[in-house]
Amino acid sequence: MSEVLEVAISRELAEKIREHGVETYPYECCGAMLGRDLALSENAASGKKSHSIPREVLSLFPLVNRRDDSPRNRFSVTADDVRDAEKTARAQGLEVIGWYHSHPDHPARPSDYDRDHAWPWYSYVIVSVATGVPQDMTSWRLKDDRSGFLEEKIAPIEVSARN
Amino acid sequence: MSVKVMIPTPLRAYAGKRDSAEFSAATVGEALSGLTSQFQELRKHLYTEDGKLRAFVNVYLNDEDIRYLAKENTPTKDGDTISIIPSIAGGSFAR
């Protein structure tokens, strides 16, 4: 795994994640984050190192939370949804590099349940939504030994230098 | 007989960045065992400590979910493709 734990997300896409969390409140929202990971794409042997952003989110793929039994504190994405997200990513020349979800009326920190169900390598973005208002947004990666998460920095990238 | 195993993106870092690997195997379980023997770091992400496939690990044999076949005992034939597809779950603190 890369030593630099950082994921770049434009302010516009970060805002869309917050909006999704507000839209589904008091239920959890979820979606895929499509983008590029430099360490993974280096293996494509293009030899190109055009930029040094280790991992960046370039597009979102919002999903429907499949947990209708306890949608306030759980979310679920089926294997078919994952395949759809991967297909959409490939069509854009991207990869699924992570997943976002909201924690309604709970802090933006991963729970034990998040850890038990997490995959390594992916970035897991959590947005806290308190009484319908978006709060903190954090990002996490599962440790190699599955004992917990490491927080990664969310680096805002400006789509436009203006405004 | 040779069976191809497709490795999902989040596990490629533990498999020399490869997206697939081929194994000689008569069942799905043998192919997965080949995978986790060659890339031992993968094992804990696919299996629980008592050796069962984790609930969010979905295994398909040529597009058929092995849960609806004979699970890991599903026989394979030459040229088959096994795909490991994640499902994703999480949520806030238990209530």
PDB file of N, CA and C in Angstrom, chain B residues 8-45:
ATOM      1  N   PRO B   8      -9.987  -8.748  -7.822  1.00  0.00           N
ATOM      2  CA  PRO B   8     -10.610  -7.421  -7.776  1.00  0.00           C
ATOM      3  C   PRO B   8      -9.594  -6.326  -7.429  1.00  0.00           C
ATOM      4  N   THR B   9      -9.886  -5.123  -7.881  1.00  0.00           N
ATOM      5  CA  THR B   9      -8.957  -3.995  -7.698  1.00  0.00           C
ATOM      6  C   THR B   9      -8.407  -3.870  -6.275  1.00  0.00           C
ATOM      7  N   PRO B  10      -9.254  -3.941  -5.223  1.00  0.00           N
ATOM      8  CA  PRO B  10      -8.690  -3.701  -3.885  1.00  0.00           C
ATOM      9  C   PRO B  10      -7.708  -4.768  -3.426  1.00  0.00           C
ATOM     10  N   LEU B  11      -7.642  -5.894  -4.121  1.00  0.00           N
ATOM     11  CA  LEU B  11      -6.705  -6.955  -3.711  1.00  0.00           C
ATOM     12  C   LEU B  11      -5.464  -7.028  -4.607  1.00  0.00           C
ATOM     13  N   ARG B  12      -5.434  -6.197  -5.642  1.00  0.00           N
ATOM     14  CA  ARG B  12      -4.300  -6.306  -6.577  1.00  0.00           C
ATOM     15  C   ARG B  12      -2.975  -5.912  -5.948  1.00  0.00           C
ATOM     16  N   ALA B  13      -3.056  -5.007  -4.972  1.00  0.00           N
ATOM     17  CA  ALA B  13      -1.820  -4.586  -4.305  1.00  0.00           C
ATOM     18  C   ALA B  13      -1.154  -5.766  -3.603  1.00  0.00           C
ATOM     19  N   TYR B  14      -1.939  -6.798  -3.289  1.00  0.00           N
ATOM     20  CA  TYR B  14      -1.386  -7.984  -2.600  1.00  0.00           C
ATOM     21  C   TYR B  14      -1.059  -9.089  -3.591  1.00  0.00           C
ATOM     22  N   ALA B  15      -1.230  -8.810  -4.871  1.00  0.00           N
ATOM     23  CA  ALA B  15      -1.012  -9.843  -5.895  1.00  0.00           C
ATOM     24  C   ALA B  15      -0.093  -9.304  -6.991  1.00  0.00           C
ATOM     25  N   GLY B  16       0.900  -8.527  -6.557  1.00  0.00           N
ATOM     26  CA  GLY B  16       1.859  -7.990  -7.520  1.00  0.00           C
ATOM     27  C   GLY B  16       1.189  -7.138  -8.579  1.00  0.00           C
ATOM     28  N   LYS B  17       0.075  -6.491  -8.210  1.00  0.00           N
ATOM     29  CA  LYS B  17      -0.701  -5.608  -9.093  1.00  0.00           C
ATOM     30  C   LYS B  17      -1.343  -6.340 -10.262  1.00  0.00           C
ATOM     31  N   ARG B  18      -1.366  -7.663 -10.210  1.00  0.00           N
ATOM     32  CA  ARG B  18      -1.979  -8.423 -11.305  1.00  0.00           C
ATOM     33  C   ARG B  18      -3.496  -8.378 -11.212  1.00  0.00           C
ATOM     34  N   ASP B  19      -4.154  -8.407 -12.363  1.00  0.00           N
ATOM     35  CA  ASP B  19      -5.617  -8.437 -12.330  1.00  0.00           C
ATOM     36  C   ASP B  19      -6.174  -9.843 -12.522  1.00  0.00           C
ATOM     37  N   SER B  20      -5.296 -10.807 -12.808  1.00  0.00           N
ATOM     38  CA  SER B  20      -5.764 -12.191 -12.904  1.00  0.00           C
ATOM     39  C   SER B  20      -4.574 -13.135 -12.715  1.00  0.00           C
ATOM     40  N   ALA B  21      -4.897 -14.369 -12.425  1.00  0.00           N
ATOM     41  CA  ALA B  21      -3.857 -15.393 -12.298  1.00  0.00           C
ATOM     42  C   ALA B  21      -4.484 -16.730 -12.690  1.00  0.00           C
ATOM     43  N   GLU B  22      -3.684 -17.638 -13.226  1.00  0.00           N
ATOM     44  CA  GLU B  22      -4.228 -18.927 -13.660  1.00  0.00           C
ATOM     45  C   GLU B  22      -3.715 -20.051 -12.770  1.00  0.00           C
ATOM     46  N   PHE B  23      -4.613 -20.974 -12.505  1.00  0.00           N
ATOM     47  CA  PHE B  23      -4.268 -22.099 -11.637  1.00  0.00           C
ATOM     48  C   PHE B  23      -4.809 -23.379 -12.222  1.00  0.00           C
ATOM     49  N   SER B  24      -4.139 -24.456 -11.895  1.00  0.00           N
ATOM     50  CA  SER B  24      -4.646 -25.774 -12.244  1.00  0.00           C
ATOM     51  C   SER B  24      -5.554 -26.199 -11.094  1.00  0.00           C
ATOM     52  N   ALA B  25      -6.848 -26.385 -11.375  1.00  0.00           N
ATOM     53  CA  ALA B  25      -7.786 -26.665 -10.288  1.00  0.00           C
ATOM     54  C   ALA B  25      -8.989 -27.436 -10.796  1.00  0.00           C
ATOM     55  N   ALA B  26      -9.484 -28.352  -9.965  1.00  0.00           N
ATOM     56  CA  ALA B  26     -10.671 -29.134 -10.339  1.00  0.00           C
ATOM     57  C   ALA B  26     -11.947 -28.553  -9.728  1.00  0.00           C
ATOM     58  N   THR B  27     -11.784 -27.672  -8.731  1.00  0.00           N
ATOM     59  CA  THR B  27     -12.953 -27.027  -8.108  1.00  0.00           C
ATOM     60  C   THR B  27     -12.637 -25.545  -7.880  1.00  0.00           C
ATOM     61  N   VAL B  28     -13.690 -24.782  -7.600  1.00  0.00           N
ATOM     62  CA  VAL B  28     -13.516 -23.359  -7.285  1.00  0.00           C
ATOM     63  C   VAL B  28     -12.621 -23.212  -6.050  1.00  0.00           C
ATOM     64  N   GLY B  29     -12.871 -24.057  -5.040  1.00  0.00           N
ATOM     65  CA  GLY B  29     -12.082 -24.002  -3.809  1.00  0.00           C
ATOM     66  C   GLY B  29     -10.600 -24.227  -4.069  1.00  0.00           C
ATOM     67  N   GLU B  30     -10.285 -25.156  -4.969  1.00  0.00           N
ATOM     68  CA  GLU B  30      -8.873 -25.418  -5.287  1.00  0.00           C
ATOM     69  C   GLU B  30      -8.226 -24.212  -5.969  1.00  0.00           C
ATOM     70  N   ALA B  31      -8.999 -23.559  -6.833  1.00  0.00           N
ATOM     71  CA  ALA B  31      -8.455 -22.373  -7.521  1.00  0.00           C
ATOM     72  C   ALA B  31      -8.197 -21.245  -6.519  1.00  0.00           C
ATOM     73  N   LEU B  32      -9.156 -21.048  -5.586  1.00  0.00           N
ATOM     74  CA  LEU B  32      -8.974 -19.990  -4.579  1.00  0.00           C
ATOM     75  C   LEU B  32      -7.820 -20.326  -3.644  1.00  0.00           C
ATOM     76  N   SER B  33      -7.670 -21.618  -3.389  1.00  0.00           N
ATOM     77  CA  SER B  33      -6.558 -22.055  -2.560  1.00  0.00           C
ATOM     78  C   SER B  33      -5.230 -21.792  -3.270  1.00  0.00           C
ATOM     79  N   GLY B  34      -5.215 -22.009  -4.574  1.00  0.00           N
ATOM     80  CA  GLY B  34      -4.021 -21.686  -5.364  1.00  0.00           C
ATOM     81  C   GLY B  34      -3.691 -20.213  -5.280  1.00  0.00           C
ATOM     82  N   LEU B  35      -4.752 -19.396  -5.349  1.00  0.00           N
ATOM     83  CA  LEU B  35      -4.567 -17.938  -5.294  1.00  0.00           C
ATOM     84  C   LEU B  35      -3.971 -17.508  -3.955  1.00  0.00           C
ATOM     85  N   THR B  36      -4.565 -18.040  -2.859  1.00  0.00           N
ATOM     86  CA  THR B  36      -4.104 -17.591  -1.540  1.00  0.00           C
ATOM     87  C   THR B  36      -2.773 -18.238  -1.146  1.00  0.00           C
ATOM     88  N   SER B  37      -2.390 -19.337  -1.826  1.00  0.00           N
ATOM     89  CA  SER B  37      -1.055 -19.892  -1.573  1.00  0.00           C
ATOM     90  C   SER B  37      -0.004 -19.047  -2.279  1.00  0.00           C
ATOM     91  N   GLN B  38      -0.336 -18.629  -3.496  1.00  0.00           N
ATOM     92  CA  GLN B  38       0.638 -17.815  -4.235  1.00  0.00           C
ATOM     93  C   GLN B  38       0.744 -16.411  -3.647  1.00  0.00           C
ATOM     94  N   PHE B  39      -0.401 -15.875  -3.223  1.00  0.00           N
ATOM     95  CA  PHE B  39      -0.423 -14.514  -2.669  1.00  0.00           C
ATOM     96  C   PHE B  39      -1.004 -14.590  -1.263  1.00  0.00           C
ATOM     97  N   GLN B  40      -0.166 -14.924  -0.308  1.00  0.00           N
ATOM     98  CA  GLN B  40      -0.670 -15.248   1.030  1.00  0.00           C
ATOM     99  C   GLN B  40      -1.325 -14.077   1.747  1.00  0.00           C
ATOM    100  N   GLU B  41      -0.910 -12.857   1.390  1.00  0.00           N
ATOM    101  CA  GLU B  41      -1.479 -11.679   2.049  1.00  0.00           C
ATOM    102  C   GLU B  41      -2.963 -11.480   1.723  1.00  0.00           C
ATOM    103  N   LEU B  42      -3.402 -12.139   0.660  1.00  0.00           N
ATOM    104  CA  LEU B  42      -4.817 -12.029   0.268  1.00  0.00           C
ATOM    105  C   LEU B  42      -5.739 -12.768   1.214  1.00  0.00           C
ATOM    106  N   ARG B  43      -5.208 -13.800   1.834  1.00  0.00           N
ATOM    107  CA  ARG B  43      -6.054 -14.759   2.521  1.00  0.00           C
ATOM    108  C   ARG B  43      -6.973 -14.121   3.570  1.00  0.00           C
ATOM    109  N   LYS B  44      -6.401 -13.256   4.401  1.00  0.00           N
ATOM    110  CA  LYS B  44      -7.219 -12.719   5.499  1.00  0.00           C
ATOM    111  C   LYS B  44      -8.323 -11.783   5.005  1.00  0.00           C
ATOM    112  N   HIS B  45      -8.196 -11.313   3.770  1.00  0.00           N
ATOM    113  CA  HIS B  45      -9.256 -10.448   3.241  1.00  0.00           C
ATOM    114  C   HIS B  45     -10.371 -11.263   2.580  1.00  0.00           C
TER     115      HIS B  45
END
